[in-house]
mmCIF file of C-alpha atoms in Angstrom:
data_model
loop_
_atom_site.group_PDB
_atom_site.id
_atom_site.type_symbol
_atom_site.label_atom_id
_atom_site.label_comp_id
_atom_site.label_asym_id
_atom_site.label_seq_id
_atom_site.Cartn_x
_atom_site.Cartn_y
_atom_site.Cartn_z
ATOM 1 C CA MET C 264 -30.992 -19.258 1.546
ATOM 2 C CA ALA C 265 -27.913 -17.553 0.103
ATOM 3 C CA GLN C 266 -26.729 -18.799 -3.236
ATOM 4 C CA GLN C 267 -23.273 -20.310 -3.580
ATOM 5 C CA LEU C 268 -20.965 -18.019 -5.514
ATOM 6 C CA PRO C 269 -19.484 -19.482 -8.666
ATOM 7 C CA GLN C 270 -15.835 -20.391 -8.740
ATOM 8 C CA ILE C 271 -13.585 -17.902 -10.446
ATOM 9 C CA HIS C 272 -12.618 -19.048 -13.913
ATOM 10 C CA SER C 273 -9.071 -17.962 -14.473
ATOM 11 C CA VAL C 274 -8.774 -18.925 -18.115
ATOM 12 C CA HIS C 275 -10.391 -17.088 -20.986
ATOM 13 C CA SER C 276 -13.140 -19.038 -22.700
ATOM 14 C CA SER C 277 -11.268 -18.956 -25.968
ATOM 15 C CA GLN C 278 -8.336 -20.733 -24.307
ATOM 16 C CA ARG C 279 -10.157 -23.879 -23.295
ATOM 17 C CA ARG C 280 -8.914 -27.286 -24.386
ATOM 18 C CA PRO C 281 -8.870 -27.483 -28.169
ATOM 19 C CA ALA C 282 -11.175 -29.836 -29.994
ATOM 20 C CA HIS C 283 -9.942 -33.313 -30.896
ATOM 21 C CA GLY C 284 -7.425 -33.225 -33.698
ATOM 22 C CA SER C 285 -6.681 -29.525 -33.474
ATOM 23 C CA ALA C 286 -3.156 -28.346 -32.795
ATOM 24 C CA ARG C 287 -2.230 -27.135 -29.345
ATOM 25 C CA PRO C 288 -0.894 -23.580 -29.247
ATOM 26 C CA ALA C 289 2.813 -23.467 -28.538
ATOM 27 C CA ALA C 290 3.681 -22.498 -24.975
ATOM 28 C CA PRO C 291 5.411 -19.109 -24.761
ATOM 29 C CA SER C 292 9.130 -19.243 -24.051
ATOM 30 C CA LEU C 293 10.580 -18.117 -20.734
ATOM 31 C CA LEU C 294 11.926 -14.933 -22.283
ATOM 32 C CA ALA C 295 8.477 -14.125 -23.680
ATOM 33 C CA ARG C 296 6.979 -14.428 -20.205
ATOM 34 C CA VAL C 297 9.191 -11.702 -18.719
ATOM 35 C CA PRO C 298 8.258 -8.005 -19.167
ATOM 36 C CA TRP C 299 11.772 -6.692 -19.547
ATOM 37 C CA GLY C 300 10.727 -3.043 -19.726
ATOM 38 C CA PHE C 301 8.852 -3.389 -16.438
ATOM 39 C CA LEU C 302 11.877 -5.004 -14.769
ATOM 40 C CA ALA C 303 14.192 -2.319 -16.163
ATOM 41 C CA VAL C 304 12.076 0.429 -14.590
ATOM 42 C CA ILE C 305 12.071 -1.436 -11.264
ATOM 43 C CA ALA C 306 15.869 -1.899 -11.387
ATOM 44 C CA VAL C 307 16.540 1.808 -12.043
ATOM 45 C CA LEU C 308 14.006 2.874 -9.403
ATOM 46 C CA VAL C 309 15.488 0.571 -6.739
ATOM 47 C CA ALA C 310 19.045 1.679 -7.565
ATOM 48 C CA TYR C 311 18.021 5.348 -7.339
ATOM 49 C CA GLY C 312 16.237 4.714 -4.057
ATOM 50 C CA LEU C 313 19.255 2.910 -2.571
ATOM 51 C CA VAL C 314 21.533 5.833 -3.419
ATOM 52 C CA VAL C 315 19.177 8.311 -1.718
ATOM 53 C CA CYS C 316 18.643 6.002 1.260
ATOM 54 C CA TRP C 317 22.406 5.473 1.693
ATOM 55 C CA SER C 318 22.919 9.218 1.792
ATOM 56 C CA ALA C 319 20.031 9.749 4.234
ATOM 57 C CA VAL C 320 21.303 7.233 6.817
ATOM 58 C CA GLN C 321 24.891 8.498 6.930
ATOM 59 C CA GLY C 322 25.811 9.569 10.450
ATOM 60 C CA ASP C 323 22.537 8.322 11.943
ATOM 61 C CA ALA C 324 23.128 5.504 14.431
ATOM 62 C CA ASP C 325 19.437 4.562 14.418
ATOM 63 C CA TYR C 326 19.615 3.254 10.842
ATOM 64 C CA ASN C 327 21.758 0.561 9.238
ATOM 65 C CA PHE C 328 22.075 0.610 5.463
ATOM 66 C CA THR C 329 23.144 -3.045 5.475
ATOM 67 C CA ARG C 330 19.641 -3.951 6.659
ATOM 68 C CA GLN C 331 18.216 -2.117 3.653
ATOM 69 C CA LEU C 332 20.407 -4.199 1.359
ATOM 70 C CA GLN C 333 19.279 -7.325 3.195
ATOM 71 C CA GLY C 334 15.683 -6.270 2.554
ATOM 72 C CA VAL C 335 16.435 -6.017 -1.167
ATOM 73 C CA ALA C 336 18.080 -9.468 -1.174
ATOM 74 C CA VAL C 337 15.189 -11.146 0.662
ATOM 75 C CA GLY C 338 12.727 -9.209 -1.491
ATOM 76 C CA LEU C 339 14.312 -10.532 -4.681
ATOM 77 C CA VAL C 340 13.886 -14.101 -3.418
ATOM 78 C CA ALA C 341 10.217 -13.399 -2.555
ATOM 79 C CA MET C 342 9.702 -11.787 -5.971
ATOM 80 C CA VAL C 343 11.084 -14.783 -7.882
ATOM 81 C CA ALA C 344 9.068 -17.244 -5.783
ATOM 82 C CA LEU C 345 5.785 -15.399 -6.288
ATOM 83 C CA TRP C 346 6.525 -14.787 -9.974
ATOM 84 C CA ALA C 347 6.852 -18.545 -10.527
ATOM 85 C CA PHE C 348 3.742 -19.294 -8.448
ATOM 86 C CA ASP C 349 0.394 -19.495 -10.266
ATOM 87 C CA TYR C 350 -1.653 -16.769 -8.571
ATOM 88 C CA ARG C 351 -4.903 -18.340 -9.852
ATOM 89 C CA ARG C 352 -4.571 -21.052 -7.194
ATOM 90 C CA LEU C 353 -5.477 -18.375 -4.610
ATOM 91 C CA SER C 354 -8.597 -17.147 -6.370
ATOM 92 C CA ASN C 355 -11.116 -19.043 -4.247
ATOM 93 C CA LEU C 356 -9.342 -18.794 -0.876
ATOM 94 C CA THR C 357 -11.137 -15.633 0.240
ATOM 95 C CA THR C 358 -11.852 -16.741 3.803
ATOM 96 C CA ALA C 359 -8.368 -18.212 4.324
ATOM 97 C CA LEU C 360 -6.767 -14.998 3.051
ATOM 98 C CA LEU C 361 -8.851 -12.927 5.462
ATOM 99 C CA VAL C 362 -7.872 -15.135 8.416
ATOM 100 C CA ILE C 363 -4.173 -14.934 7.494
ATOM 101 C CA ASN C 364 -4.578 -11.185 7.154
ATOM 102 C CA VAL C 365 -6.026 -10.681 10.623
ATOM 103 C CA VAL C 366 -3.547 -13.072 12.262
ATOM 104 C CA LEU C 367 -0.610 -11.187 10.735
ATOM 105 C CA ILE C 368 -1.920 -7.827 11.907
ATOM 106 C CA LEU C 369 -2.645 -9.025 15.448
ATOM 107 C CA LEU C 370 0.736 -10.763 15.982
ATOM 108 C CA PRO C 371 2.237 -7.743 17.826
ATOM 109 C CA HIS C 372 -0.405 -8.148 20.542
ATOM 110 C CA ILE C 373 0.987 -11.550 21.576
ATOM 111 C CA PRO C 374 2.825 -11.120 24.918
ATOM 112 C CA GLY C 375 6.560 -11.591 24.547
ATOM 113 C CA LEU C 376 6.399 -11.311 20.757
ATOM 114 C CA GLY C 377 5.233 -7.749 20.160
ATOM 115 C CA THR C 378 7.447 -4.734 20.769
ATOM 116 C CA ASP C 379 6.635 -1.039 21.120
ATOM 117 C CA ALA C 380 7.087 1.015 17.946
ATOM 118 C CA GLY C 381 6.977 4.340 19.777
ATOM 119 C CA MET C 382 4.202 6.888 20.456
ATOM 120 C CA GLY C 383 2.045 4.132 21.947
ATOM 121 C CA ALA C 384 1.900 2.013 18.781
ATOM 122 C CA LYS C 385 2.615 -1.708 18.944
ATOM 123 C CA SER C 386 3.322 -2.624 15.311
ATOM 124 C CA TRP C 387 6.475 -4.748 15.483
ATOM 125 C CA ILE C 388 7.408 -8.254 16.526
ATOM 126 C CA LYS C 389 10.840 -9.510 17.527
ATOM 127 C CA ILE C 390 11.938 -12.835 16.037
ATOM 128 C CA GLY C 391 15.705 -12.465 16.189
ATOM 129 C CA MET C 392 15.209 -9.191 14.372
ATOM 130 C CA GLN C 393 12.354 -6.675 14.319
ATOM 131 C CA VAL C 394 9.656 -7.315 11.714
ATOM 132 C CA GLN C 395 6.514 -5.318 10.963
ATOM 133 C CA PRO C 396 3.758 -7.859 10.148
ATOM 134 C CA GLY C 397 1.303 -5.100 9.208
ATOM 135 C CA GLU C 398 3.550 -4.387 6.216
ATOM 136 C CA PHE C 399 3.414 -7.997 5.040
ATOM 137 C CA ALA C 400 -0.354 -7.938 5.472
ATOM 138 C CA LYS C 401 -0.500 -5.485 2.548
ATOM 139 C CA VAL C 402 0.128 -8.468 0.266
ATOM 140 C CA THR C 403 -2.734 -10.454 1.782
ATOM 141 C CA VAL C 404 -5.011 -7.391 1.721
ATOM 142 C CA VAL C 405 -4.453 -7.127 -2.047
ATOM 143 C CA LEU C 406 -5.133 -10.840 -2.561
ATOM 144 C CA PHE C 407 -8.124 -10.898 -0.215
ATOM 145 C CA ALA C 408 -9.802 -7.847 -1.774
ATOM 146 C CA ALA C 409 -9.192 -9.123 -5.317
ATOM 147 C CA SER C 410 -10.533 -12.589 -4.490
ATOM 148 C CA LEU C 411 -13.617 -11.165 -2.769
ATOM 149 C CA LEU C 412 -14.595 -8.789 -5.579
ATOM 150 C CA ALA C 413 -13.738 -11.249 -8.371
ATOM 151 C CA ARG C 414 -16.518 -13.481 -7.060
ATOM 152 C CA TYR C 415 -19.066 -10.910 -8.249
ATOM 153 C CA GLN C 416 -17.750 -11.171 -11.808
ATOM 154 C CA GLY C 417 -17.552 -7.426 -12.414
ATOM 155 C CA THR C 418 -21.034 -6.415 -11.239
ATOM 156 C CA LEU C 419 -21.843 -5.537 -7.646
ATOM 157 C CA ASP C 420 -25.221 -3.817 -7.842
ATOM 158 C CA ASP C 421 -27.087 -5.294 -4.882
ATOM 159 C CA TRP C 422 -27.069 -3.009 -1.822
ATOM 160 C CA ARG C 423 -27.030 -5.813 0.722
ATOM 161 C CA GLU C 424 -24.153 -7.551 -1.018
ATOM 162 C CA TYR C 425 -22.270 -4.265 -1.257
ATOM 163 C CA CYS C 426 -22.628 -3.697 2.492
ATOM 164 C CA LYS C 427 -21.448 -7.245 3.146
ATOM 165 C CA VAL C 428 -18.376 -6.757 0.943
ATOM 166 C CA LEU C 429 -17.642 -3.356 2.482
ATOM 167 C CA GLY C 430 -17.846 -4.805 5.972
ATOM 168 C CA MET C 431 -15.398 -7.574 5.094
ATOM 169 C CA LEU C 432 -12.973 -5.107 3.509
ATOM 170 C CA LEU C 433 -13.022 -2.986 6.689
ATOM 171 C CA ILE C 434 -11.916 -5.899 8.888
ATOM 172 C CA PRO C 435 -8.148 -5.451 8.152
ATOM 173 C CA PHE C 436 -8.483 -1.714 8.833
ATOM 174 C CA ALA C 437 -10.213 -2.373 12.153
ATOM 175 C CA ALA C 438 -7.492 -4.889 13.074
ATOM 176 C CA ILE C 439 -4.596 -2.527 12.283
ATOM 177 C CA MET C 440 -6.213 0.263 14.316
ATOM 178 C CA THR C 441 -5.861 -1.877 17.442
ATOM 179 C CA GLN C 442 -2.088 -1.209 17.278
ATOM 180 C CA PRO C 443 -2.889 1.651 16.311
ATOM 181 C CA ASP C 444 -1.246 2.308 12.929
ATOM 182 C CA LEU C 445 -3.315 4.860 11.032
ATOM 183 C CA GLY C 446 -0.862 5.189 8.131
ATOM 184 C CA THR C 447 -0.895 1.483 7.281
ATOM 185 C CA GLY C 448 -4.665 1.417 7.828
ATOM 186 C CA LEU C 449 -5.104 4.152 5.229
ATOM 187 C CA VAL C 450 -3.064 2.069 2.772
ATOM 188 C CA TYR C 451 -5.445 -0.853 3.351
ATOM 189 C CA LEU C 452 -8.387 1.462 2.645
ATOM 190 C CA ALA C 453 -6.758 2.750 -0.556
ATOM 191 C CA ILE C 454 -6.258 -0.808 -1.821
ATOM 192 C CA SER C 455 -9.861 -1.721 -0.974
ATOM 193 C CA ALA C 456 -11.253 1.429 -2.600
ATOM 194 C CA VAL C 457 -9.468 0.789 -5.914
ATOM 195 C CA VAL C 458 -10.499 -2.867 -5.974
ATOM 196 C CA LEU C 459 -14.113 -1.901 -5.180
ATOM 197 C CA VAL C 460 -14.195 0.573 -8.068
ATOM 198 C CA MET C 461 -12.526 -1.777 -10.556
ATOM 199 C CA GLY C 462 -14.556 -4.744 -9.279
ATOM 200 C CA GLY C 463 -17.824 -3.250 -10.519
ATOM 201 C CA ALA C 464 -19.325 -1.638 -7.401
ATOM 202 C CA LYS C 465 -22.158 0.736 -8.263
ATOM 203 C CA GLY C 466 -21.154 4.409 -8.376
ATOM 204 C CA ARG C 467 -24.041 5.478 -6.159
ATOM 205 C CA TYR C 468 -22.936 3.087 -3.411
ATOM 206 C CA LEU C 469 -19.353 4.353 -3.637
ATOM 207 C CA LEU C 470 -20.507 7.975 -3.310
ATOM 208 C CA ILE C 471 -22.624 7.144 -0.261
ATOM 209 C CA THR C 472 -19.642 5.334 1.278
ATOM 210 C CA LEU C 473 -17.395 8.361 0.681
ATOM 211 C CA ILE C 474 -19.883 10.736 2.308
ATOM 212 C CA ALA C 475 -20.333 8.350 5.244
ATOM 213 C CA GLY C 476 -16.549 8.151 5.672
ATOM 214 C CA ILE C 477 -16.191 11.937 5.818
ATOM 215 C CA ALA C 478 -19.054 12.114 8.316
ATOM 216 C CA ALA C 479 -17.390 9.405 10.433
ATOM 217 C CA ILE C 480 -14.119 11.378 10.579
ATOM 218 C CA ALA C 481 -16.009 14.505 11.698
ATOM 219 C CA ALA C 482 -17.875 12.444 14.296
ATOM 220 C CA VAL C 483 -14.596 11.059 15.716
ATOM 221 C CA PHE C 484 -13.275 14.580 16.281
ATOM 222 C CA ALA C 485 -16.565 15.745 17.807
ATOM 223 C CA VAL C 486 -16.823 12.774 20.179
ATOM 224 C CA ASP C 487 -13.138 13.119 21.112
ATOM 225 C CA GLU C 488 -13.784 16.704 22.200
ATOM 226 C CA LEU C 489 -16.560 15.487 24.499
ATOM 227 C CA LEU C 490 -14.515 12.622 25.978
ATOM 228 C CA LYS C 491 -11.190 14.421 26.463
ATOM 229 C CA TYR C 492 -9.796 14.731 29.981
ATOM 230 C CA GLN C 493 -7.086 16.792 31.629
ATOM 231 C CA GLN C 494 -3.980 15.080 32.959
ATOM 232 C CA SER C 495 -2.045 15.988 36.101
ATOM 233 C CA ASP C 496 0.441 18.065 34.082
ATOM 234 C CA GLY C 497 -2.369 20.208 32.680
ATOM 235 C CA THR C 498 -2.328 18.754 29.145
ATOM 236 C CA TRP C 499 -5.399 17.268 27.486
ATOM 237 C CA GLU C 500 -5.623 13.615 26.538
ATOM 238 C CA TYR C 501 -8.048 12.264 23.923
ATOM 239 C CA ARG C 502 -9.597 8.806 23.955
ATOM 240 C CA LEU C 503 -10.206 8.036 20.267
ATOM 241 C CA LEU C 504 -7.226 9.665 18.525
ATOM 242 C CA LYS C 505 -3.706 9.944 19.878
ATOM 243 C CA ASN C 506 -2.461 13.484 20.486
ATOM 244 C CA TYR C 507 0.181 13.163 17.745
ATOM 245 C CA GLN C 508 -2.482 12.012 15.248
ATOM 246 C CA ARG C 509 -4.645 15.047 16.010
ATOM 247 C CA SER C 510 -1.690 17.417 15.814
ATOM 248 C CA ARG C 511 -0.689 16.089 12.382
ATOM 249 C CA LEU C 512 -4.166 16.778 11.008
ATOM 250 C CA LEU C 513 -4.387 20.202 12.670
ATOM 251 C CA VAL C 514 -0.951 21.191 11.330
ATOM 252 C CA PHE C 515 -2.154 20.356 7.829
ATOM 253 C CA LEU C 516 -5.058 22.778 8.285
ATOM 254 C CA ASN C 517 -2.853 25.502 9.816
ATOM 255 C CA PRO C 518 0.808 24.796 8.943
ATOM 256 C CA GLU C 519 2.055 28.209 10.112
ATOM 257 C CA GLY C 520 0.313 28.042 13.479
ATOM 258 C CA ASP C 521 3.172 26.591 15.556
ATOM 259 C CA LEU C 522 6.481 26.510 13.672
ATOM 260 C CA SER C 523 8.490 25.695 16.794
ATOM 261 C CA GLY C 524 6.158 22.891 17.872
ATOM 262 C CA ASP C 525 3.750 20.753 15.844
ATOM 263 C CA GLY C 526 4.504 22.648 12.614
ATOM 264 C CA TYR C 527 8.287 22.258 12.909
ATOM 265 C CA ASN C 528 8.600 19.068 10.847
ATOM 266 C CA LEU C 529 6.626 20.450 7.914
ATOM 267 C CA ALA C 530 8.516 23.760 7.970
ATOM 268 C CA GLN C 531 11.884 21.980 7.855
ATOM 269 C CA ALA C 532 10.642 19.688 5.073
ATOM 270 C CA LYS C 533 9.704 22.687 2.923
ATOM 271 C CA ILE C 534 13.073 24.325 3.564
ATOM 272 C CA ALA C 535 14.878 21.154 2.469
ATOM 273 C CA ILE C 536 12.849 20.841 -0.739
ATOM 274 C CA GLY C 537 13.242 24.507 -1.647
ATOM 275 C CA SER C 538 16.973 24.626 -0.925
ATOM 276 C CA GLY C 539 17.679 21.953 -3.547
ATOM 277 C CA GLY C 540 17.095 24.362 -6.393
ATOM 278 C CA LEU C 541 17.276 23.072 -9.954
ATOM 279 C CA PHE C 542 20.155 20.570 -9.735
ATOM 280 C CA GLY C 543 20.510 20.081 -5.977
ATOM 281 C CA LYS C 544 23.460 20.333 -3.608
ATOM 282 C CA GLY C 545 24.945 16.977 -4.551
ATOM 283 C CA ILE C 546 24.872 13.579 -2.899
ATOM 284 C CA GLY C 547 25.755 13.687 0.788
ATOM 285 C CA ASN C 548 25.266 17.468 1.000
ATOM 286 C CA ALA C 549 21.697 17.586 2.339
ATOM 287 C CA THR C 550 22.370 19.972 5.225
ATOM 288 C CA GLN C 551 18.816 19.814 6.626
ATOM 289 C CA SER C 552 19.120 16.105 7.368
ATOM 290 C CA THR C 553 22.857 15.842 8.110
ATOM 291 C CA HIS C 554 22.622 18.664 10.668
ATOM 292 C CA GLY C 555 19.600 17.126 12.339
ATOM 293 C CA PHE C 556 16.976 19.684 11.334
ATOM 294 C CA LEU C 557 14.900 17.228 9.305
ATOM 295 C CA PRO C 558 13.283 14.500 11.465
ATOM 296 C CA GLU C 559 12.958 10.891 10.269
ATOM 297 C CA ALA C 560 14.895 11.737 7.097
ATOM 298 C CA PRO C 561 15.476 8.121 5.924
ATOM 299 C CA THR C 562 11.789 7.146 6.260
ATOM 300 C CA ASP C 563 8.922 9.648 6.287
ATOM 301 C CA PHE C 564 10.849 12.609 4.862
ATOM 302 C CA ILE C 565 13.267 10.917 2.482
ATOM 303 C CA PHE C 566 11.716 12.769 -0.454
ATOM 304 C CA CYS C 567 13.073 15.975 1.110
ATOM 305 C CA VAL C 568 16.584 14.474 1.159
ATOM 306 C CA LEU C 569 16.237 13.563 -2.520
ATOM 307 C CA ALA C 570 14.969 17.048 -3.420
ATOM 308 C CA GLU C 571 17.774 18.766 -1.502
ATOM 309 C CA GLU C 572 20.551 16.623 -2.989
ATOM 310 C CA PHE C 573 19.268 16.176 -6.566
ATOM 311 C CA GLY C 574 17.069 19.250 -6.961
ATOM 312 C CA PHE C 575 14.091 19.678 -9.257
ATOM 313 C CA VAL C 576 15.719 17.510 -11.937
ATOM 314 C CA GLY C 577 16.130 14.637 -9.493
ATOM 315 C CA VAL C 578 12.533 14.986 -8.323
ATOM 316 C CA MET C 579 11.232 14.888 -11.885
ATOM 317 C CA ALA C 580 13.390 11.827 -12.583
ATOM 318 C CA LEU C 581 11.771 10.034 -9.634
ATOM 319 C CA ILE C 582 8.264 11.033 -10.687
ATOM 320 C CA GLY C 583 9.048 9.916 -14.241
ATOM 321 C CA LEU C 584 10.158 6.484 -12.989
ATOM 322 C CA TYR C 585 6.968 6.164 -10.943
ATOM 323 C CA ALA C 586 4.901 7.134 -13.996
ATOM 324 C CA LEU C 587 6.616 4.466 -16.106
ATOM 325 C CA LEU C 588 6.025 1.909 -13.339
ATOM 326 C CA ILE C 589 2.299 2.680 -13.164
ATOM 327 C CA VAL C 590 1.908 2.637 -16.957
ATOM 328 C CA ALA C 591 3.669 -0.742 -17.169
ATOM 329 C CA CYS C 592 1.405 -2.141 -14.434
ATOM 330 C CA LEU C 593 -1.708 -0.817 -16.183
ATOM 331 C CA SER C 594 -0.615 -2.589 -19.359
ATOM 332 C CA ILE C 595 -0.265 -5.873 -17.466
ATOM 333 C CA ALA C 596 -3.670 -5.362 -15.802
ATOM 334 C CA ARG C 597 -5.309 -4.731 -19.181
ATOM 335 C CA ARG C 598 -3.939 -7.919 -20.730
ATOM 336 C CA ALA C 599 -4.887 -10.156 -17.759
ATOM 337 C CA ASP C 600 -7.250 -12.900 -18.895
ATOM 338 C CA ASN C 601 -9.341 -12.997 -15.703
ATOM 339 C CA LEU C 602 -10.863 -10.513 -13.294
ATOM 340 C CA PHE C 603 -8.943 -11.818 -10.293
ATOM 341 C CA GLY C 604 -5.581 -11.104 -11.958
ATOM 342 C CA MET C 605 -6.656 -7.667 -13.100
ATOM 343 C CA LEU C 606 -7.850 -6.743 -9.600
ATOM 344 C CA ILE C 607 -4.566 -7.900 -8.052
ATOM 345 C CA VAL C 608 -2.572 -5.573 -10.300
ATOM 346 C CA MET C 609 -5.011 -2.679 -9.797
ATOM 347 C CA GLY C 610 -4.875 -3.157 -6.031
ATOM 348 C CA VAL C 611 -1.079 -2.889 -6.113
ATOM 349 C CA ILE C 612 -1.314 0.195 -8.346
ATOM 350 C CA GLY C 613 -3.772 1.762 -5.888
ATOM 351 C CA MET C 614 -1.419 1.073 -2.998
ATOM 352 C CA TRP C 615 1.658 2.512 -4.735
ATOM 353 C CA LEU C 616 -0.186 5.568 -6.043
ATOM 354 C CA PHE C 617 -1.616 6.374 -2.631
ATOM 355 C CA GLN C 618 1.769 6.020 -0.932
ATOM 356 C CA ILE C 619 3.518 8.136 -3.575
ATOM 357 C CA LEU C 620 0.937 10.932 -3.489
ATOM 358 C CA GLU C 621 0.647 10.908 0.320
ATOM 359 C CA ASN C 622 4.395 10.840 1.039
ATOM 360 C CA ILE C 623 5.333 13.535 -1.478
ATOM 361 C CA GLY C 624 2.189 15.507 -0.662
ATOM 362 C CA MET C 625 2.807 15.537 3.095
ATOM 363 C CA ASP C 626 6.420 16.669 2.583
ATOM 364 C CA CYS C 627 5.156 19.563 0.478
ATOM 365 C CA GLY C 628 2.305 20.465 2.851
ATOM 366 C CA LEU C 629 -0.383 19.313 0.422
ATOM 367 C CA MET C 630 -1.434 16.273 2.491
ATOM 368 C CA PRO C 631 -1.611 15.537 6.235
ATOM 369 C CA ILE C 632 1.510 13.987 7.768
ATOM 370 C CA THR C 633 0.754 10.297 8.292
ATOM 371 C CA GLY C 634 4.109 8.518 8.317
ATOM 372 C CA ILE C 635 3.548 6.660 5.040
ATOM 373 C CA PRO C 636 6.861 5.668 3.355
ATOM 374 C CA LEU C 637 7.869 6.236 -0.250
ATOM 375 C CA PRO C 638 7.890 3.014 -2.359
ATOM 376 C CA PHE C 639 11.367 1.637 -3.195
ATOM 377 C CA VAL C 640 13.034 4.708 -1.643
ATOM 378 C CA SER C 641 12.232 4.955 2.084
ATOM 379 C CA TYR C 642 14.318 3.037 4.593
ATOM 380 C CA GLY C 643 12.742 -0.178 5.894
ATOM 381 C CA SER C 644 13.647 -3.791 5.162
ATOM 382 C CA SER C 645 10.091 -5.096 5.741
ATOM 383 C CA PHE C 646 8.762 -2.376 3.443
ATOM 384 C CA MET C 647 11.283 -3.289 0.737
ATOM 385 C CA VAL C 648 10.487 -7.016 0.930
ATOM 386 C CA VAL C 649 6.758 -6.279 0.595
ATOM 387 C CA ASN C 650 7.276 -4.100 -2.488
ATOM 388 C CA PHE C 651 9.331 -6.819 -4.177
ATOM 389 C CA ALA C 652 6.707 -9.416 -3.247
ATOM 390 C CA LEU C 653 4.054 -7.273 -4.933
ATOM 391 C CA ILE C 654 6.239 -7.103 -8.046
ATOM 392 C CA GLY C 655 6.279 -10.892 -7.945
ATOM 393 C CA LEU C 656 2.474 -10.996 -7.850
ATOM 394 C CA ILE C 657 2.268 -8.679 -10.845
ATOM 395 C CA GLY C 658 4.829 -10.843 -12.625
ATOM 396 C CA SER C 659 2.726 -13.928 -11.862
ATOM 397 C CA VAL C 660 -0.298 -12.279 -13.487
ATOM 398 C CA TYR C 661 1.829 -11.422 -16.525
ATOM 399 C CA SER C 662 3.461 -14.839 -16.929
ATOM 400 C CA HIS C 663 0.203 -16.769 -16.446
ATOM 401 C CA THR C 664 -1.713 -14.685 -18.966
ATOM 402 C CA SER C 665 -2.400 -16.049 -22.420
ATOM 403 C CA THR C 666 -1.199 -14.278 -25.533
ATOM 404 C CA GLN C 667 -4.779 -13.094 -26.060
ATOM 405 C CA SER C 668 -5.383 -9.928 -24.107
ATOM 406 C CA GLY C 669 -8.501 -9.112 -22.163
ATOM 407 C CA PHE C 670 -10.851 -11.315 -20.188
ATOM 408 C CA ALA C 671 -14.503 -12.274 -20.335
ATOM 409 C CA ARG C 672 -16.785 -10.936 -17.634
ATOM 410 C CA THR C 673 -19.967 -12.769 -16.910
ATOM 411 C CA PRO C 674 -22.447 -10.238 -15.490
ATOM 412 C CA SER C 675 -23.908 -11.165 -12.146
ATOM 413 C CA HIS C 676 -26.867 -9.352 -10.704
ATOM 414 C CA GLY C 677 -26.727 -9.183 -6.955
ATOM 415 C CA ARG C 678 -25.096 -12.546 -6.430
ATOM 416 C CA LYS C 679 -24.920 -13.385 -2.750
ATOM 417 C CA ALA C 680 -21.963 -14.612 -0.756
ATOM 418 C CA SER C 681 -22.387 -17.964 0.845
#
C-alpha cells in the first residue's frame, strides 16, 4: 500500500516556537517585507511596455489600449491580494489545484460560454467581455507543479514515482491541446520542466523524458503524413496538427522557402527589426506596423515594433530590464525558507524566461513562430492580469520568508504519492 506523503513544512526548523522564557524575535516591519528594487524594475518594465503597446495599437481598430490599462488596474489589485495572502496555505492542496486547473482550461468548451479564437482554436469565454481562462491557468499550473514536487522534499529518485509525477504534470498540457492552444501548452511544459529540475528529479530520468519528447514530436509528423487527406479544393488537411501549426514549424526550418506565403510574417519581422538601426525611428514611426506589413504587431510581433521605434539601444534596455527581473526573482527564490516557496518562484522564472526567449527568438527567426506573447509588453488584458498575479505570488514568498535565508530539505528516497 502506498505511503502517505508528509505534509509540507513551510517554516524553517530554526524558526520554531522559542523555548519557554526566551524572547520572541521582532516581526519585520511592513517596509522590510517589500522588495523595493524588485518593484522598481517591474514599474519601469510595465511603463516601457505600455508605451510600446500604445504605439503598436494606434490606427488598429481590432485593439483598444484602454483595455490594456484596465488589465494593469485589475492586475494591480490581484497582485496586492496575492502578496498579502500566505501562499503556504496552498502547499497541501495538490489535488484541488489540479482540478481547478483543468476546469479553467476546459471552460471554453461549455456551449454558450466559449467563443472561437480564430484558426479553429476555442480558447476564450464571453462573460460580458472576452476572457482567456487558459492564461489564468498559468497561475494554477505554477502552484500545482510546486505543490506536487515539494511533497518529495527535494529528492525524486524512484522511477515509478517520477512517471506518476510526469503524468500528472502533463494533464494541463493535454487539456489545453483540446482547444487547441499549442503556445500556451508549451508554456505549461516549460513551467513543469523547471519545477521538475529544481524539485530534485534525477538527471537520467529528465534526459530520457527529453529524448522521448523529441521522438514523440517526430512521430506526430510521421503519423500525420499517413493520415492526411485531400479536400475538395485540392489542399491537404492533417488530422493531428493544424495546417498553420505545421507551416510555422516548416517556415522555421526553411524561412526563405515561401516569402510571399508562409514565410511572409517572419520576413517582415526581420525587416522591422533591422530597419530600427541603433537608435530607432522614434515612437509612432514604425512603418512596418503602421502600414500594415507586420501582422499581429501589438501581440506576437510587438518586439519588432519596439526594435523599429527604439532601435538596438531600446532592445538592450528591454533585455536589461528582463535580466534585472530574473536576478531579483532568483534572489527571492534563494532566500525562501521552504521548498514549496522556492519552486513557486522558479516556476514563474521558467515561464517568463521561456516566453521572453521564444517571443524574441521567433521574431528574429531563431525559434519557431508559436504565438507566445512578450511578458509585460504584448497587448492582452488577461495576459497582463496573470503577470501581475504572478508578481503577487513572488511577493507572498518574499514577505512570508523569515530573515534567515535558505531552507532545510529532508531527503526522501522514492516516497510514494497516496
